[in-house]
PDB file of C-alpha atoms in Angstrom:
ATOM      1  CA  UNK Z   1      51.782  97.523  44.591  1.00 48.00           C
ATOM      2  CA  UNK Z   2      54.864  97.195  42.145  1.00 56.00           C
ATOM      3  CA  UNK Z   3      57.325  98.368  44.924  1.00 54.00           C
ATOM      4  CA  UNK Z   4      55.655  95.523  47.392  1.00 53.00           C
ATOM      5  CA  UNK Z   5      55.925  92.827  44.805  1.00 54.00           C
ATOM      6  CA  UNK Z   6      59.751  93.513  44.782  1.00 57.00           C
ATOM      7  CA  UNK Z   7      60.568  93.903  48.561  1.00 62.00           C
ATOM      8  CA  UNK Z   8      58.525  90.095  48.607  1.00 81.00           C
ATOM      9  CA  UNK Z   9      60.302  88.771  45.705  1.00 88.00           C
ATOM     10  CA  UNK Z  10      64.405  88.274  46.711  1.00 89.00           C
ATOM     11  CA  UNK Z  11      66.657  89.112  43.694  1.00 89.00           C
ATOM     12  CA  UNK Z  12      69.025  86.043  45.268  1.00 91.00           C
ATOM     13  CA  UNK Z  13      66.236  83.341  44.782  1.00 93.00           C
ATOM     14  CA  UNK Z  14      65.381  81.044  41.739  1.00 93.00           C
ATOM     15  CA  UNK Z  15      62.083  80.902  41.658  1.00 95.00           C
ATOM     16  CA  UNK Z  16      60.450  79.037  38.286  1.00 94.00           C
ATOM     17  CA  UNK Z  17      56.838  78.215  37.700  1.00 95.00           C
ATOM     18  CA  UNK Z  18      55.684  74.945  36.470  1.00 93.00           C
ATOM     19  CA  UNK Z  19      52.058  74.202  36.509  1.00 91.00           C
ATOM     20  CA  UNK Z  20      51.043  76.930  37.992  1.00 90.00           C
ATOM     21  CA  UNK Z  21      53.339  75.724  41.036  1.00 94.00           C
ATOM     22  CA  UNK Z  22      56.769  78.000  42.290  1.00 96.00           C
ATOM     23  CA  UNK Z  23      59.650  75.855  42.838  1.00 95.00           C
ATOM     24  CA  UNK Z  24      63.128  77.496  44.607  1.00 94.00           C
ATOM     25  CA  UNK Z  25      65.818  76.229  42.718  1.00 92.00           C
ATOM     26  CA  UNK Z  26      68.283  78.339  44.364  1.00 92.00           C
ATOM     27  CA  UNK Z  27      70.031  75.704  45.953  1.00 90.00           C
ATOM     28  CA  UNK Z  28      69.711  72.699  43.270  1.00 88.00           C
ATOM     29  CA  UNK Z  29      70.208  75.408  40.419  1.00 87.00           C
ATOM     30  CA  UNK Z  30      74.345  73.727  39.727  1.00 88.00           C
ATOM     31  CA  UNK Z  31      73.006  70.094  40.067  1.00 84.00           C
ATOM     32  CA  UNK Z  32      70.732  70.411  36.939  1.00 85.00           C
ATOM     33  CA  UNK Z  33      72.006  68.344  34.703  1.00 78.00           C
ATOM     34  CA  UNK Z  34      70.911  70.459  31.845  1.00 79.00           C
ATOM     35  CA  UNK Z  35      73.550  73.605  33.102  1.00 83.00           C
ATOM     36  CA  UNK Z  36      72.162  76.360  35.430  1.00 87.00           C
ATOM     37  CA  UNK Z  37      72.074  78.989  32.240  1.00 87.00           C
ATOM     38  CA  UNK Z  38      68.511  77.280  31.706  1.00 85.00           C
ATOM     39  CA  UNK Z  39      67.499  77.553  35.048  1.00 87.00           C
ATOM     40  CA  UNK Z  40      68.620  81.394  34.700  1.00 92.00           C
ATOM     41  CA  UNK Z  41      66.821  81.873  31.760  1.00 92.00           C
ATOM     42  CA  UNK Z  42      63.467  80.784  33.598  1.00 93.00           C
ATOM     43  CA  UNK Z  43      64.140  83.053  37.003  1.00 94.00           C
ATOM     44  CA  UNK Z  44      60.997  84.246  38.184  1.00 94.00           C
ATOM     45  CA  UNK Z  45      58.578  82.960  34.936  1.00 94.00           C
ATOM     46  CA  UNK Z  46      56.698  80.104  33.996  1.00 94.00           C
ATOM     47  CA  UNK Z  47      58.887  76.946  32.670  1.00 92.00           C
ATOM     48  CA  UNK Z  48      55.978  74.736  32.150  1.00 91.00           C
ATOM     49  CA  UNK Z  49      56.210  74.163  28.400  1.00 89.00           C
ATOM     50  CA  UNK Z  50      60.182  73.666  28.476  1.00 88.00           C
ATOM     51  CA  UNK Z  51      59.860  71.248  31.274  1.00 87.00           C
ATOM     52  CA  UNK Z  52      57.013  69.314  29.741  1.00 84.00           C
ATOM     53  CA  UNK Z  53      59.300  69.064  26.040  1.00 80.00           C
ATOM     54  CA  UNK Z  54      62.638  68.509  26.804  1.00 79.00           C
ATOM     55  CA  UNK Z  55      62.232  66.165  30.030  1.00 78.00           C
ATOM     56  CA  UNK Z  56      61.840  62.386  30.222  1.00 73.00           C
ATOM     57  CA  UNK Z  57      58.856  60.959  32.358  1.00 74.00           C
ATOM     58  CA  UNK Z  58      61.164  60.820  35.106  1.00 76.00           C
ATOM     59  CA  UNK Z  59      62.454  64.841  34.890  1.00 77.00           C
ATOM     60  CA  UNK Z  60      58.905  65.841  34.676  1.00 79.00           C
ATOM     61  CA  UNK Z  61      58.221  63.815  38.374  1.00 81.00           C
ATOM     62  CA  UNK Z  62      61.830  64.718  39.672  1.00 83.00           C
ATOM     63  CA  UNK Z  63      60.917  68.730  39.927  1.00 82.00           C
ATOM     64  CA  UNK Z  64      57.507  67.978  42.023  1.00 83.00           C
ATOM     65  CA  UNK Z  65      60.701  67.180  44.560  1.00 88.00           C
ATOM     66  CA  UNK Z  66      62.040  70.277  45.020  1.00 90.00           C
ATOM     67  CA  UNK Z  67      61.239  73.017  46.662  1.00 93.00           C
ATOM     68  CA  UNK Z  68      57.638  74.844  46.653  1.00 95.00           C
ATOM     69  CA  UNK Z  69      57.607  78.431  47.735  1.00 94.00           C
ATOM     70  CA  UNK Z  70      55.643  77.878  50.746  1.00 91.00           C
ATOM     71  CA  UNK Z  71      55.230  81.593  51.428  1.00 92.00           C
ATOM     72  CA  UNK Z  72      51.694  82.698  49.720  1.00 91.00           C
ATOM     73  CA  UNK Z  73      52.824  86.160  49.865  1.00 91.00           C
ATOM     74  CA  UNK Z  74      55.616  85.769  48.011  1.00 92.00           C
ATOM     75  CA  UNK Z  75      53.899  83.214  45.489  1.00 92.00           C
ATOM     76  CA  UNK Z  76      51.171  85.951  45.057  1.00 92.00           C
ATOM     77  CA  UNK Z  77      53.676  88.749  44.148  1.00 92.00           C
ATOM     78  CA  UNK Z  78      55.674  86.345  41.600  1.00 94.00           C
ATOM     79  CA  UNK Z  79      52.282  85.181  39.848  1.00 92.00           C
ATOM     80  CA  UNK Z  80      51.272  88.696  39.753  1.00 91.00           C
ATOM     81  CA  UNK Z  81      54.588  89.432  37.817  1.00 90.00           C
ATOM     82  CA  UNK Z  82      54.374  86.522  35.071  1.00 91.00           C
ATOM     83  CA  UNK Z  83      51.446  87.134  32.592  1.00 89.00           C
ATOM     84  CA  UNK Z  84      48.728  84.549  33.221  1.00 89.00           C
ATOM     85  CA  UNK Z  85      48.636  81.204  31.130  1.00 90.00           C
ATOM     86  CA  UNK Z  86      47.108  81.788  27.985  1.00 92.00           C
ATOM     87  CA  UNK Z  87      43.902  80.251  26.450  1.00 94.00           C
ATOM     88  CA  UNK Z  88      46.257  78.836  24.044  1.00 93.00           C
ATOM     89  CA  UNK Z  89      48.676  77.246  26.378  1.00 91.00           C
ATOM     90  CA  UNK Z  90      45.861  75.474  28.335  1.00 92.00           C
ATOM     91  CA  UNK Z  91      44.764  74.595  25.192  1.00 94.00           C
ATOM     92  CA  UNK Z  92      48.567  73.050  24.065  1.00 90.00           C
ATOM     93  CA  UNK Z  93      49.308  71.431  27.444  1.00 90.00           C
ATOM     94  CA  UNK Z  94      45.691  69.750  27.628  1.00 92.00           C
ATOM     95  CA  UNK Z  95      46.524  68.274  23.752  1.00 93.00           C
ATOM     96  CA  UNK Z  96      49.692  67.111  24.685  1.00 87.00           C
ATOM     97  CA  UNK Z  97      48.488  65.596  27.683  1.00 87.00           C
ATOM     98  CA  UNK Z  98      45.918  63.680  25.530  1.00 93.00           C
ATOM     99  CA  UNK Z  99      48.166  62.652  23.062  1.00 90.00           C
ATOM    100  CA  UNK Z 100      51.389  61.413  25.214  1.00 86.00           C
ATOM    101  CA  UNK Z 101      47.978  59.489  26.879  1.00 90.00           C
ATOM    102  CA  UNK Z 102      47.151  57.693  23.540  1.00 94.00           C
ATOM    103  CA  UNK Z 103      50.700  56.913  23.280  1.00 88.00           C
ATOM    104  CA  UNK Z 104      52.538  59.412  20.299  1.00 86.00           C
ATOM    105  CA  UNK Z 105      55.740  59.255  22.680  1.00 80.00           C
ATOM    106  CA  UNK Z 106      56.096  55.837  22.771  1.00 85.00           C
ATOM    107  CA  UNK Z 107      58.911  54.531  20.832  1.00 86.00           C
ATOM    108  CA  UNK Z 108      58.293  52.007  17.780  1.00 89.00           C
ATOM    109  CA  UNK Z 109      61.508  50.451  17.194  1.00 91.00           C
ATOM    110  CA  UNK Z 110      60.510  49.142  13.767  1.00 94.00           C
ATOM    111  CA  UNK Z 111      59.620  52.701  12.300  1.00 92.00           C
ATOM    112  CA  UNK Z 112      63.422  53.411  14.208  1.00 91.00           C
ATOM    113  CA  UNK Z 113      65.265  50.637  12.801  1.00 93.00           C
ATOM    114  CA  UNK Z 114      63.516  51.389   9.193  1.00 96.00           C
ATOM    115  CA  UNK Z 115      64.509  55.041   9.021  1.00 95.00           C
ATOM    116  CA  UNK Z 116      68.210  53.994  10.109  1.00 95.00           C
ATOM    117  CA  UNK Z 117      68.300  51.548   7.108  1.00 97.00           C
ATOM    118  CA  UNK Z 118      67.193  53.712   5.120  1.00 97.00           C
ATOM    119  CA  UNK Z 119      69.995  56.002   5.611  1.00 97.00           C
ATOM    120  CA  UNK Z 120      72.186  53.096   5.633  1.00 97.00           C
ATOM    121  CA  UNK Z 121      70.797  51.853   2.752  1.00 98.00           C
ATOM    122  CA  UNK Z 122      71.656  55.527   0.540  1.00 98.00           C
ATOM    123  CA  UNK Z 123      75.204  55.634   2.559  1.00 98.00           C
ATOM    124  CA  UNK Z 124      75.712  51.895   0.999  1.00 98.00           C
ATOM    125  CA  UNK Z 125      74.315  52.995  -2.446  1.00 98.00           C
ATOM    126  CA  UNK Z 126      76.578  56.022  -2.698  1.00 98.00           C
ATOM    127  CA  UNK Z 127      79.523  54.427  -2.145  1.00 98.00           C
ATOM    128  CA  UNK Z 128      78.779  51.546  -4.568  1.00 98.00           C
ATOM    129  CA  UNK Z 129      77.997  54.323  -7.259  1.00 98.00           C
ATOM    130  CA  UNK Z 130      80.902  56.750  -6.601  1.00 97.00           C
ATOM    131  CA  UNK Z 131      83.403  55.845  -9.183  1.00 97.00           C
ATOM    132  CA  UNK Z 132      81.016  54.513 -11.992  1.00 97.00           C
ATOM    133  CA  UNK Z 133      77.918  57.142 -11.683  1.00 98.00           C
ATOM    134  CA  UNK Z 134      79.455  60.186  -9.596  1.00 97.00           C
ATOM    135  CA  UNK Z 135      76.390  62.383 -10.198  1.00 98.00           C
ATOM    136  CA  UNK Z 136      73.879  59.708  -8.941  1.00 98.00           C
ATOM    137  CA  UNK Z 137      76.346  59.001  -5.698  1.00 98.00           C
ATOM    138  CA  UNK Z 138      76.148  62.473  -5.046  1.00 98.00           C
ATOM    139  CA  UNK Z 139      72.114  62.622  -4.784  1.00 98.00           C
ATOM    140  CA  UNK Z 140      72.352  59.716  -2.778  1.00 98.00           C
ATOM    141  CA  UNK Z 141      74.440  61.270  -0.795  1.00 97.00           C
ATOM    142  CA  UNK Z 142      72.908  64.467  -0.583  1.00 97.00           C
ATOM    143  CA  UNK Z 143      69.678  62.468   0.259  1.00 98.00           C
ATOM    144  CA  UNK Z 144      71.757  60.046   3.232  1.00 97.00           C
ATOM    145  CA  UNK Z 145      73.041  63.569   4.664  1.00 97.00           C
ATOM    146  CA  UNK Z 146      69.267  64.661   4.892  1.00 97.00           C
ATOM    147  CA  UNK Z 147      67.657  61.596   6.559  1.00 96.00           C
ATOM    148  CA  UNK Z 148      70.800  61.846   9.178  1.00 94.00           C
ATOM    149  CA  UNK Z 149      69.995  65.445   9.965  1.00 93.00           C
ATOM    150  CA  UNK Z 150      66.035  64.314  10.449  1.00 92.00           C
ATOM    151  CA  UNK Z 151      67.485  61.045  12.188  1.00 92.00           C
ATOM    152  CA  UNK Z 152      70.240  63.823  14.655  1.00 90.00           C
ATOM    153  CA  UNK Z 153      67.297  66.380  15.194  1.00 88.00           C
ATOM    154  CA  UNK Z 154      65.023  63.645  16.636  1.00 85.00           C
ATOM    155  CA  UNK Z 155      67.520  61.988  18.625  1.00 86.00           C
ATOM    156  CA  UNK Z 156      68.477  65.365  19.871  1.00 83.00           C
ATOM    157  CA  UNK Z 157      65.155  66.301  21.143  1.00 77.00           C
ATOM    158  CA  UNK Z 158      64.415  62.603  22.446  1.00 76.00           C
ATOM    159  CA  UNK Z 159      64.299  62.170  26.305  1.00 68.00           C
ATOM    160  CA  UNK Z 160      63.815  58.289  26.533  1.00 78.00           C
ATOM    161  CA  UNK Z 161      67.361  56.017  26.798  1.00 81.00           C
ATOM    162  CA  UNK Z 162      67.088  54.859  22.801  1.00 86.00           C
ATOM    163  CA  UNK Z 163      67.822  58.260  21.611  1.00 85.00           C
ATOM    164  CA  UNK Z 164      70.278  58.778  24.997  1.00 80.00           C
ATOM    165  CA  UNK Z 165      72.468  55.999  23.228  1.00 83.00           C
ATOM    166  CA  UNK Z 166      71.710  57.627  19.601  1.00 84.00           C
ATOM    167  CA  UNK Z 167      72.376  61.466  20.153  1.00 79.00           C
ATOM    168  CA  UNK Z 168      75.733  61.662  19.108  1.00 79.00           C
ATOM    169  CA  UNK Z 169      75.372  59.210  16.198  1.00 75.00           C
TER     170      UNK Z 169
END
């Protein structure tokens, strides 16, 4: 059975599963904008998790564009080479699903514009304290440095246009 799953699955396709779905990305592998290493990484397993977390709304309806593996055999052979979803990863993607549903991925542009005065606020502080407290202008500092890296690491992961313009603040 082993040998037969190989002679169905070709070594020159790029074949990655999301929701229980096989795409062939051979031929739109060097258009993702993301780099084709991630597509490599995903050859022949399940992506479902990585395209649900680091993909906008409209990356997640962009792949149900490309192109299924229409051949049953050969979708048979490649499920029966991935291990099958896990209780817990039903369990994650059916959370998620209810919580980007009530809304926790929606952007609230006061809580945004807070945290970014907040760090302007200890930037502003610092620099008013350097030459007459040095000690306190270095917590403040320390403590501006730590809200950007929270501020960087969420507009790193963001996939909406706000944290598009933010990422390389």
């Amino acid at each position: 059975l082993e040998q037969e799953q190989k002679v169905l699955i070709d070594p020159s396709k790029l074949h990655v599963r999301i929701h229980n779905v096989w795409y062939d990305l051979t031929n739109w592998r060097k258009a993702h904008p993301g780099g084709t290493h991630w597509l490599d990484w995903y050859k022949n397993r399940d992506a479902t998790e990585v395209m649900d977390a680091f993909h906008s709304m409209q990356g997640r309806q962009l792949y149900q564009r490309l192109p299924v593996v229409t051949d049953s055999a050969v979708a048979d052979a490649l499920d029966q080479s991935v291990e099958p979803d896990s209780a817990t990863q039903i369990a994650f993607r059916k959370l998620r699903d209810e919580l980007e549903q009530e809304g926790w991925w929606e952007r609230d542009f006061v809580h945004e514009y807070t945290q970014l005065g907040i760090w302007a606020s200890l930037v502003g502080a610092a620099a008013y304290t350097a030459a007459t407290l040095p000690a306190l202008s270095t917590v403040l500092l320390g403590m501006s440095m730590t809200a950007a890296g929270w501020l960087g690491h969420d507009y790193i992961h963001g996939v909406d246009d706000f944290s598009n313009r933010f990422r390389n603040f």
